[in-house]
Short mmCIF file of C-alpha atoms in Angstrom, two decimals:
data_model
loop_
_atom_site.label_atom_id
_atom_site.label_comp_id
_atom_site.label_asym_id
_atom_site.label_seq_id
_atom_site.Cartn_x
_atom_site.Cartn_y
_atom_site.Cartn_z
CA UNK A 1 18.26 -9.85 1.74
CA UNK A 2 20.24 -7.51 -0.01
CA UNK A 3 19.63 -3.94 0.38
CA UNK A 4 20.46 -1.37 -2.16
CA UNK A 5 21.03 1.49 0.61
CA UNK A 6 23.23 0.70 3.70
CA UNK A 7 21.24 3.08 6.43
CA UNK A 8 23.24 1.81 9.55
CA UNK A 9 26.37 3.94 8.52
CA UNK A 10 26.55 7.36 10.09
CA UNK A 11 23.28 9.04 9.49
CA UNK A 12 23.11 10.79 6.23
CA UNK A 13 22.97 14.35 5.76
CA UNK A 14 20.33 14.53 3.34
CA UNK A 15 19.56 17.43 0.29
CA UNK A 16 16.21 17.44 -0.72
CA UNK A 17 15.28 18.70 -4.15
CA UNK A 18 12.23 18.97 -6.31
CA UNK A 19 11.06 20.21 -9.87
CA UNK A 20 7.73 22.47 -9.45
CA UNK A 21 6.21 21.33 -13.09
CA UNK A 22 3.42 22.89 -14.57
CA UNK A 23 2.30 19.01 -16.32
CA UNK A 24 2.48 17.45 -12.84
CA UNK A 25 -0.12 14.82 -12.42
CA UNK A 26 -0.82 15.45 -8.52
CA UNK A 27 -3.21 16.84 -6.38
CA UNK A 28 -0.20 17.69 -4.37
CA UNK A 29 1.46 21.42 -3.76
CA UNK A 30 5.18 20.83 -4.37
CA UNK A 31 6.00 22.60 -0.68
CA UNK A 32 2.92 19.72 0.51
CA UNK A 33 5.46 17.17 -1.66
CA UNK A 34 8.67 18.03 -0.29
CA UNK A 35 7.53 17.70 3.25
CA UNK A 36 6.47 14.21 2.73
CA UNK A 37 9.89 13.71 1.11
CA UNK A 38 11.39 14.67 4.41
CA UNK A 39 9.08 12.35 6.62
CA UNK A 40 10.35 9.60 4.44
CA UNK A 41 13.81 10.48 4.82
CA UNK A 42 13.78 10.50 8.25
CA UNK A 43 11.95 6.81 8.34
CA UNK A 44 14.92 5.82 6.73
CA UNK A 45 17.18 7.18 9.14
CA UNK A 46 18.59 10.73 7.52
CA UNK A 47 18.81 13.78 8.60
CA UNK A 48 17.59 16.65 6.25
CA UNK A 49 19.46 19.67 6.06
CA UNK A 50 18.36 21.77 2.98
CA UNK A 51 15.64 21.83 -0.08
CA UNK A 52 15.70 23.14 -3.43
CA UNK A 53 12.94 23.88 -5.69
CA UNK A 54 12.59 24.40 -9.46
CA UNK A 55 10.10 26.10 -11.57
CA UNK A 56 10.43 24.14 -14.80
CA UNK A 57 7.92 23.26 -17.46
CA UNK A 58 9.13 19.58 -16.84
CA UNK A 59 12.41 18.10 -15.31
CA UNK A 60 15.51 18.40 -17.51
CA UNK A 61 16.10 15.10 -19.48
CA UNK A 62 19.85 15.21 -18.91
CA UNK A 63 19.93 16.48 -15.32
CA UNK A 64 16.41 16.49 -13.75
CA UNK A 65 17.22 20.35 -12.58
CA UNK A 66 18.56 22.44 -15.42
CA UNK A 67 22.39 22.19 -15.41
CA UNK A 68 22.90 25.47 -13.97
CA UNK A 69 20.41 25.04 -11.33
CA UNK A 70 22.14 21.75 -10.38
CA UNK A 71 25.79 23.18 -10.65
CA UNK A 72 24.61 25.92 -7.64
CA UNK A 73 23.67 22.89 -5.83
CA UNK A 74 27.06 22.02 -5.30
CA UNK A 75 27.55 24.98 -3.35
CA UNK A 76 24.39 25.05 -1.07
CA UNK A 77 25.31 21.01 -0.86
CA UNK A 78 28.93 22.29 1.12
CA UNK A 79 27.38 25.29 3.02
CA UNK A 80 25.60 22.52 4.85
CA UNK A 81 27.80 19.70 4.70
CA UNK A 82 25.03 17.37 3.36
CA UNK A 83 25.87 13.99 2.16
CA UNK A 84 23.23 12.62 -0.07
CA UNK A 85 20.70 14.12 -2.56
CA UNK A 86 16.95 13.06 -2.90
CA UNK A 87 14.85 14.13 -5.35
CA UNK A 88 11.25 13.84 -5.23
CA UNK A 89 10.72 12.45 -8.70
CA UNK A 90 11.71 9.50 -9.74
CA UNK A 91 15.01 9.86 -11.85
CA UNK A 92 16.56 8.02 -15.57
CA UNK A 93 19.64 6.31 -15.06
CA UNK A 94 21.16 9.13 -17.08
CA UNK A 95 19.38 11.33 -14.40
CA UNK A 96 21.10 10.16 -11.76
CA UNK A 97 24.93 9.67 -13.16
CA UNK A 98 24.67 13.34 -14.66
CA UNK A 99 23.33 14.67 -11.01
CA UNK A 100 25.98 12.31 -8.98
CA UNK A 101 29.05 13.97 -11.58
CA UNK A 102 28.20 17.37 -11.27
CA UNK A 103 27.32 17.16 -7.27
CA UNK A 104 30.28 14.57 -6.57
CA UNK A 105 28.07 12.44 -4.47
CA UNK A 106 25.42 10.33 -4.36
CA UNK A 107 22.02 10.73 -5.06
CA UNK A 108 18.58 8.86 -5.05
CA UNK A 109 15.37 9.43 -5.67
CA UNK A 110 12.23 8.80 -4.21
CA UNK A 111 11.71 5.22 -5.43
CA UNK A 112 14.57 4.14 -3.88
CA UNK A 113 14.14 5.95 -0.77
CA UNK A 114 10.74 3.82 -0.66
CA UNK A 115 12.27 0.99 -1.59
CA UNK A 116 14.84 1.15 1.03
CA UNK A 117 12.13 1.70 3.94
CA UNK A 118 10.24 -1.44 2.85
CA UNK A 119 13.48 -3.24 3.33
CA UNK A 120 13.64 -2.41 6.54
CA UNK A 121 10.12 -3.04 7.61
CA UNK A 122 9.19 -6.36 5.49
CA UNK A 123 9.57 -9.20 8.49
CA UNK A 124 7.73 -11.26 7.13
CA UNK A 125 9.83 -13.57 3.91
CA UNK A 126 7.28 -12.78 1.09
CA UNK A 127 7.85 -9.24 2.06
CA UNK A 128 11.20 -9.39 2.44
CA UNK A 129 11.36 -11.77 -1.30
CA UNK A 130 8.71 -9.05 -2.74
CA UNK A 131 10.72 -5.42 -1.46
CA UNK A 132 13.75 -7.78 -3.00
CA UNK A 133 12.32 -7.93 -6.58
CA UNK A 134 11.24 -4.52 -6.70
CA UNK A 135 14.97 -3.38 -5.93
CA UNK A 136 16.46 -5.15 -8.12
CA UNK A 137 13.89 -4.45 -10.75
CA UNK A 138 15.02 -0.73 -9.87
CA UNK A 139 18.36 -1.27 -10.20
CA UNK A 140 18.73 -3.35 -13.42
CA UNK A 141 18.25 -0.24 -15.86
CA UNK A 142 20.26 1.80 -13.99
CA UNK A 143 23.39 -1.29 -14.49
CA UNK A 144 22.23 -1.00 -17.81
CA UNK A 145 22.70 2.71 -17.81
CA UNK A 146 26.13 2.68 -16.13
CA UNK A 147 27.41 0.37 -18.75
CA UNK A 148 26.00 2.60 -21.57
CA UNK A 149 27.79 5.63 -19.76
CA UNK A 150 30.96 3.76 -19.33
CA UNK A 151 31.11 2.95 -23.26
CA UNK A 152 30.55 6.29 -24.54
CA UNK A 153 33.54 7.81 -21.93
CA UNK A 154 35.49 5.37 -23.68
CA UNK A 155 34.39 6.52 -26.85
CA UNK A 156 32.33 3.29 -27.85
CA UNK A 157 34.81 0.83 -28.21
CA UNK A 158 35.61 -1.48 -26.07
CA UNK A 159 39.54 -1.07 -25.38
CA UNK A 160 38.54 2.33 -24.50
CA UNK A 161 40.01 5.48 -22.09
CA UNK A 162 41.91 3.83 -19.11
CA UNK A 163 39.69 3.03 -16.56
CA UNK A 164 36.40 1.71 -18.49
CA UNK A 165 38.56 -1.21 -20.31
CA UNK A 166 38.61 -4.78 -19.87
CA UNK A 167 37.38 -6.11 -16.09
CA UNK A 168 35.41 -3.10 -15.61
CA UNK A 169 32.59 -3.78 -17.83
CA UNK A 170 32.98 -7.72 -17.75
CA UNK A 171 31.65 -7.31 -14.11
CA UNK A 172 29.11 -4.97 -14.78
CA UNK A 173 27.94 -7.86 -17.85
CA UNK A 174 28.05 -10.72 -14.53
CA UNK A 175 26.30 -7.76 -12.28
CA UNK A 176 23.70 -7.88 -15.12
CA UNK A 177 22.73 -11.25 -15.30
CA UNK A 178 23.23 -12.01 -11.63
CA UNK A 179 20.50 -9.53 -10.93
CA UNK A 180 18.21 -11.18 -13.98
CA UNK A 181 19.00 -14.71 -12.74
CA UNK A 182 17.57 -13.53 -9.05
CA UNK A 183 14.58 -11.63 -10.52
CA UNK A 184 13.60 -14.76 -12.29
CA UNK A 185 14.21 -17.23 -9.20
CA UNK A 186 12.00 -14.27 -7.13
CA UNK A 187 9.31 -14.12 -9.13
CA UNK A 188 9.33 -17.82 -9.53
CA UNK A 189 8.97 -17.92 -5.26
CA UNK A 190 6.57 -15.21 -5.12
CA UNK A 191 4.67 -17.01 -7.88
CA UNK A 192 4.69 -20.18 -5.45
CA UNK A 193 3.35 -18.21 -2.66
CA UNK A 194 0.68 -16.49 -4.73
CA UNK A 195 -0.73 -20.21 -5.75
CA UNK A 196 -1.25 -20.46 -1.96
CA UNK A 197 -2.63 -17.65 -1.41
CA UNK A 198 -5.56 -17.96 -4.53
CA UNK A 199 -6.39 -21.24 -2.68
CA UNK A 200 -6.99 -19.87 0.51
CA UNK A 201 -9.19 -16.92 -1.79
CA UNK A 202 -10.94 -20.15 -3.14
CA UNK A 203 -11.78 -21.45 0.42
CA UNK A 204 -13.14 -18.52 1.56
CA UNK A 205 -15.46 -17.92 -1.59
CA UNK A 206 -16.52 -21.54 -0.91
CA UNK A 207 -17.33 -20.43 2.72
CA UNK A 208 -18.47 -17.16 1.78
CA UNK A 209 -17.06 -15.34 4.18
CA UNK A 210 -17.78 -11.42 3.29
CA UNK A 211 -13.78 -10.28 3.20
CA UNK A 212 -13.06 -6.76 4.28
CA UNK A 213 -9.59 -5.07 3.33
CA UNK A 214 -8.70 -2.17 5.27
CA UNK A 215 -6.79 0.20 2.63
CA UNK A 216 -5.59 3.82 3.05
CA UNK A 217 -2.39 6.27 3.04
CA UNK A 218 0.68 5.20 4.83
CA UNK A 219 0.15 6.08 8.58
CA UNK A 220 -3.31 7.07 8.31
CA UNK A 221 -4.07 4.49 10.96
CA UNK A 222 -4.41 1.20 9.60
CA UNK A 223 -3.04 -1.15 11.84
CA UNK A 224 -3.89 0.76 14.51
CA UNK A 225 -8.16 0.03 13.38
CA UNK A 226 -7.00 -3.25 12.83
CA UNK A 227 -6.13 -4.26 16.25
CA UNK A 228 -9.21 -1.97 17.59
CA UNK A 229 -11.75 -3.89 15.43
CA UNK A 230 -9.84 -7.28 15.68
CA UNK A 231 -7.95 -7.29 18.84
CA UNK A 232 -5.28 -8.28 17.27
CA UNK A 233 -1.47 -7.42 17.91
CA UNK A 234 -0.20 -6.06 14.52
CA UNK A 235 2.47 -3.72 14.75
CA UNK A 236 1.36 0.05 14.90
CA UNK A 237 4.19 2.53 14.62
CA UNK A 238 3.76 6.16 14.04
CA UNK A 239 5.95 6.39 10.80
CA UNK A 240 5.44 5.87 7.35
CA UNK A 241 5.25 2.15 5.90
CA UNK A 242 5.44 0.78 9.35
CA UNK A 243 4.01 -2.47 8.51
CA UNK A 244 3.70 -4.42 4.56
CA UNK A 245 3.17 -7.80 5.22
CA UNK A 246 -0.55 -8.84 4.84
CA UNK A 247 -2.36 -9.57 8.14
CA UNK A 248 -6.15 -11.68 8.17
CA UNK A 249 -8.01 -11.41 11.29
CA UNK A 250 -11.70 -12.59 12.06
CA UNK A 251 -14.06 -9.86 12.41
CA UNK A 252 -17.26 -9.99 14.29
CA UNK A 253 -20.18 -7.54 13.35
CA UNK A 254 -23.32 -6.73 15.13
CA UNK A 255 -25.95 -9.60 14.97
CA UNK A 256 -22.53 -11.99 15.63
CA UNK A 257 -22.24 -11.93 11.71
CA UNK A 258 -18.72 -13.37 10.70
CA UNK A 259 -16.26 -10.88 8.33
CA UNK A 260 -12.87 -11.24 7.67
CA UNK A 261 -10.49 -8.28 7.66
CA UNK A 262 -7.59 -8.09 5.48
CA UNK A 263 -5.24 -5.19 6.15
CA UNK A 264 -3.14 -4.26 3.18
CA UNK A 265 0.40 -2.24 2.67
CA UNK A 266 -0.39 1.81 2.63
CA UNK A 267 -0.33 3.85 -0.24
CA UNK A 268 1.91 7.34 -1.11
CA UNK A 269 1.48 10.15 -3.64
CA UNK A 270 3.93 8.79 -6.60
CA UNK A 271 4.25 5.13 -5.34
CA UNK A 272 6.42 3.31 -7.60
CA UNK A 273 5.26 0.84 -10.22
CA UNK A 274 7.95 -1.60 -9.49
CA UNK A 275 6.57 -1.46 -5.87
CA UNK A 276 2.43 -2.05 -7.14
CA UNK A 277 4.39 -4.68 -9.43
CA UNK A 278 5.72 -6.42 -6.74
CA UNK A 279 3.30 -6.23 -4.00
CA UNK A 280 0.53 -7.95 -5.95
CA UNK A 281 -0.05 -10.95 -3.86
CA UNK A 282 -0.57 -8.36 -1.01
CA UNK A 283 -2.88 -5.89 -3.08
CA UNK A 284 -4.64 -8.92 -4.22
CA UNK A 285 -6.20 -8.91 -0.63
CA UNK A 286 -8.21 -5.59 -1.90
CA UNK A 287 -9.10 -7.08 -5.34
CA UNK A 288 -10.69 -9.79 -3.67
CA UNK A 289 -12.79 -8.49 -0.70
CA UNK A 290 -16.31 -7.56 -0.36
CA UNK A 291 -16.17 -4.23 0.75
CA UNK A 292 -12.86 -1.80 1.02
CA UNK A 293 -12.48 0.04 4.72
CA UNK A 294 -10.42 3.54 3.27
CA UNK A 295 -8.74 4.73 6.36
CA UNK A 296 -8.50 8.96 6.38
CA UNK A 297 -6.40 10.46 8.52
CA UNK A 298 -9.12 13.33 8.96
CA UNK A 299 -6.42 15.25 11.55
CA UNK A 300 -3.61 15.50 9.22
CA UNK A 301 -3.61 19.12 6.84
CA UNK A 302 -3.51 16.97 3.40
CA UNK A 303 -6.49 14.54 4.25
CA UNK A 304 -8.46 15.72 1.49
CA UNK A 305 -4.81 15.19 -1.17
CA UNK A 306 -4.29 11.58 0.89
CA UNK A 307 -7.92 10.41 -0.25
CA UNK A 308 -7.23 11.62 -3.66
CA UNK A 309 -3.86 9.52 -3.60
CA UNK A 310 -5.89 6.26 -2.44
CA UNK A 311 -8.51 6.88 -4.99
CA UNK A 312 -5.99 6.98 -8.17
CA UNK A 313 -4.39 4.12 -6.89
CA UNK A 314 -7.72 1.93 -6.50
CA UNK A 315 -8.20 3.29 -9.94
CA UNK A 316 -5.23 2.16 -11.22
CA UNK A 317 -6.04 -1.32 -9.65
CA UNK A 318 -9.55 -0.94 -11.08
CA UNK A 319 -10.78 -1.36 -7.77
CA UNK A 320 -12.75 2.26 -7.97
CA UNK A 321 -16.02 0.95 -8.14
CA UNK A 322 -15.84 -1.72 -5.26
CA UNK A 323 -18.25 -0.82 -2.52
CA UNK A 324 -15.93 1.19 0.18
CA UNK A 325 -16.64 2.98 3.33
CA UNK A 326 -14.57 5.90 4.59
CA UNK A 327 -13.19 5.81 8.10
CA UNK A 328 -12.22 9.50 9.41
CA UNK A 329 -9.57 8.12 11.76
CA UNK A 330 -7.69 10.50 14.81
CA UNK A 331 -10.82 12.39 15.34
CA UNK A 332 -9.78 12.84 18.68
CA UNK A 333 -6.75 15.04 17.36
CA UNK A 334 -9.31 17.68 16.05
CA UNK A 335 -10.04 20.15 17.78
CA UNK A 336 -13.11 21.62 16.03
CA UNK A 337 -15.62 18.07 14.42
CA UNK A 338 -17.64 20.50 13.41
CA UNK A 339 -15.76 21.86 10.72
CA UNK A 340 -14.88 18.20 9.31
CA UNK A 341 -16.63 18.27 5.83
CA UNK A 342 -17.52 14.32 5.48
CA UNK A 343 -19.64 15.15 2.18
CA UNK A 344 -16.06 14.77 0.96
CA UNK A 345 -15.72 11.26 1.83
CA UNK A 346 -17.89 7.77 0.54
CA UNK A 347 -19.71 6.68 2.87
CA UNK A 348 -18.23 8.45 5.84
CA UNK A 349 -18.07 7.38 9.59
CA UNK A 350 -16.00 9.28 12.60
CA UNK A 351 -13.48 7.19 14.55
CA UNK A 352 -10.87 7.28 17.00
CA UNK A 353 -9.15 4.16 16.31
CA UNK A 354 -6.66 5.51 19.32
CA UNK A 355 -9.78 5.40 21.71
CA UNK A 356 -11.99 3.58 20.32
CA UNK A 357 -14.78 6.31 19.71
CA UNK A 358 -17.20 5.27 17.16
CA UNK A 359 -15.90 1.77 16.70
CA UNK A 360 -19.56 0.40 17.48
CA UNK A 361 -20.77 3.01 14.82
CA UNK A 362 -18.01 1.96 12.45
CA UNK A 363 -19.02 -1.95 13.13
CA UNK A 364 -22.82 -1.13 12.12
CA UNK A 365 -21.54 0.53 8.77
CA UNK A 366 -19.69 -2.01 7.31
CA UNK A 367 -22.42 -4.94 8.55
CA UNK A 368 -24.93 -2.41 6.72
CA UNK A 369 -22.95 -2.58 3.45
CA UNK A 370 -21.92 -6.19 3.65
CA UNK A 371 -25.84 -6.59 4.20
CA UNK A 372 -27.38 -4.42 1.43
CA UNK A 373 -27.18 -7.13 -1.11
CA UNK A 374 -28.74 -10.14 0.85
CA UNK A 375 -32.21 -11.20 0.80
CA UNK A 376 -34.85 -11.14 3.28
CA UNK A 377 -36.02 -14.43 4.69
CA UNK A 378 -38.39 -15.71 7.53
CA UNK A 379 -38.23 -19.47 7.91
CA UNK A 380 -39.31 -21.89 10.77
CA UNK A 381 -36.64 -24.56 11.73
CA UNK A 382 -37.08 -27.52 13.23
CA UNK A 383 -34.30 -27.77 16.66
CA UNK A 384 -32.44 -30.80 15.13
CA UNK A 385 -31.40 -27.39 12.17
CA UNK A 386 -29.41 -26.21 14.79
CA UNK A 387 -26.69 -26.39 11.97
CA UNK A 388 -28.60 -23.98 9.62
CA UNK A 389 -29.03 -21.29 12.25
CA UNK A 390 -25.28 -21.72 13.21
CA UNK A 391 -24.70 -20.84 9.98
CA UNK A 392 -27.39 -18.19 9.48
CA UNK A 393 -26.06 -16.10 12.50
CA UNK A 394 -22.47 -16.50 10.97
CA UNK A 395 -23.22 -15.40 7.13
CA UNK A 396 -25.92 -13.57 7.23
CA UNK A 397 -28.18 -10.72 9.64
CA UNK A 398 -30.50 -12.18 12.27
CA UNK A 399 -33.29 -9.40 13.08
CA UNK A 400 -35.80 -11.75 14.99
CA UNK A 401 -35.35 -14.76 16.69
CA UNK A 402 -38.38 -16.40 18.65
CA UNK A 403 -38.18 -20.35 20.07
CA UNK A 404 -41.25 -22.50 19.88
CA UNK A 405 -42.43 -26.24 21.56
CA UNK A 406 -41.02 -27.34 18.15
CA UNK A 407 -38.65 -25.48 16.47
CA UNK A 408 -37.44 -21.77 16.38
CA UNK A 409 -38.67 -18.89 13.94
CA UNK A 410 -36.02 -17.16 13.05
CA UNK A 411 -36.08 -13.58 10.35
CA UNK A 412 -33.60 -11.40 9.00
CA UNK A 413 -31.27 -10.90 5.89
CA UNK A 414 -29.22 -13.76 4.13
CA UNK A 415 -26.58 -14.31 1.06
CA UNK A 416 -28.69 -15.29 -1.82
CA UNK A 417 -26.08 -18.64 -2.05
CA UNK A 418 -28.14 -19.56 1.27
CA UNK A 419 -31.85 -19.32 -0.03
CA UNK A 420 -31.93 -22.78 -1.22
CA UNK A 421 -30.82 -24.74 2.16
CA UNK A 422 -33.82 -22.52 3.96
CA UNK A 423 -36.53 -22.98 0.99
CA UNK A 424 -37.98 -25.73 2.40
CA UNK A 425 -38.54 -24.25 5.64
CA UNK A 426 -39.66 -21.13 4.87
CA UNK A 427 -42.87 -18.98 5.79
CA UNK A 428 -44.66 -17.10 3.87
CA UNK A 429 -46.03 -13.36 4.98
#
């Protein structure tokens, strides 16, 4: 896969700057912002060496800062020999070549930054196809932009000022359509795998198997619940978009009632369109489970702004309304519970996902919520049922469970898809 950013030449000495707007949509203090800014630049592999703020109504058109701003960044750039400028917005095409010609060097912005971690954490190839489309889908306006720059230099015409004739744009025209021709064969593969993937939706509906998708901020603790709840072996890193690819694992509840968790790719103040775009398939794990599992990394100083994030996004997604329980993850990095406001939170439960404190707790909740819609039933079933109580134990919530001379009486809560197969055996009160 081709990667817009080369990371494994000698680490970057990176600039981080930032417009403090007054119409900023974000729960987020720009200082709160910036730091996150750094956390990602350092999961890519640079070192940061300097910020810069600006207090502007919104970011300059022409040059994100205002053009005097970004001409004294040239000078705080040297003092500290850095190497690359990030900004913490995303930028225009005409952005970025205005920035990179005052500055003389190069400079990205956050999308890309993101974009460039998920290439080097999607293993798996629809990740790797999916964090493909999205860069090039980020890089085909800024060719177009380039090309638009390079005509007006040359004053619009197309024998123009030496340097921007002939060759020069021809290759940026092939450039163009080389990165249209692989965004349509993408999207065409990605397509392909998303067929598979709504059959495998389809079985499970068929089954009804309650689904459970684990969603949260990057590195609030995901994969790490994931493997507490599922034993499973999913890779659990402490830094930011450590894992993308979609991982299914069974899920057994109190009562021995079958779930199936899903966990999904994390979410980030500002996450780029292209990236929701592209990620779909995965984020269609969320659209179609039973119940969402928000992760909270309760320890961390921005919980409250994190769960805001999440929230927007699932709004966005139109997944606001879905039934969702909040897990307050790291508990056992706090060093006063008491003062942990879980009002704040739907459907709140305490966990050390680390540990393993309040996992049983956490198991009850979501059984409780995956429960709250089924029906009560009491039914007496003859031993040679043994298949309908397999299946009663797996789908629904056995609360009594007495064996006669000639058959078993069995109580508790079931889908409502299941009432039929038991109405023949059924007692009354």
């Amino acid at each position: 896969m081709s990667n817009i950013f080369d990371w494994q030449k000698p680490q970057e000495r990176a600039f981080l700057i930032a417009v403090n707007s007054k119409k900023a949509d974000t729960h987020w203090s720009v200082e709160d912002s910036l730091a996150e800014l750094a956390s990602l630049a350092k999961t890519a592999g640079a070192e940061v060496v300097g910020t810069a703020v600006q207090q502007l109504e919104k970011p300059d058109p022409r040059t994100y800062f205002g053009k005097g701003r970004a001409e004294e960044l040239v000078g705080l750039c040297s003092a500290v020999d850095a190497s690359l400028i990030i900004a913490d917005d995303e930028l225009t095409p005409n952005q970025q070549l205005h920035l990179e010609e005052i500055l003389k060097m190069d400079v990205i912005d956050r999308t890309a930054l993101i974009l460039d971690i998920f290439a080097l954490h999607a293993r798996s190839r629809e990740g790797q196809m999916q964090v493909e489309l999205a860069q090039y889908e980020y890089q085909l306006p800024r060719l177009l932009g380039l090309r638009n720059h390079l005509s007006r230099q040359a004053g619009g015409a197309i024998g123009g000022a030496i340097g921007t004739r002939g060759p020069g744009e021809t290759r940026l025209e092939v450039n163009r359509r080389r990165v249209r021709d692989r965004i349509a064969e993408l999207k065409q593969e990605i397509n392909l795998i998303s067929r598979h993937r709504d059959l495998q939706h389809k079985q499970r509906k068929f089954e009804m198997v309650p689904v459970v998708a684990l969603v949260g901020y990057t590195n609030a603790g995901k994969s790490t619940l994931f493997n507490t709840l599922t034993s499973a072996d999913t890779l659990a890193e402490n830094i930011l978009f450590a894992t993308l690819d979609p991982t299914t694992r069974q899920l057994t509840l109190p009562g021995h009632q079958e779930a199936l968790l899903s966990d999904t790719v994390g979410f980030i103040q500002k996450l780029p369109t292209s990236l929701v775009t592209a990620f779909r398939a995965t984020l269609e794990e969320a659209r179609e489970a039973d119940l969402l599992l928000e992760v909270v990394d309760i320890s961390h100083e921005n919980a409250i702004e994190q769960n805001l994030t999440v929230f927007d996004v699932l709004k966005s997604l139109k997944l606001a309304d879905k039934p969702r329980i909040t897990a307050l993850n790291k508990i056992d990095a706090v060093t006063d519970r008491a003062a942990i406001d879980t009002t704040l939170y739907q459907n709140p439960t305490l966990i050390s996902a680390h540990s393993g404190e309040g996992k049983q707790q956490l198991l009850e909740a979501i059984s409780a919520q995956l429960t709250a819609n089924m029906q009560p039933f009491r039914a007496f079933l003859p031993f040679q049922r043994g298949d309908l109580v397999e299946i009663i134990h797996r789908r629904g919530l056995v609360s009594k469970e007495i064996y006669a001379a000639d058959g078993i009486h069995i109580e508790g809560r079931i889908p409502a898809h299941l009432e039929k197969s038991l109405q023949q055996y059924a007692m009354e009160d």
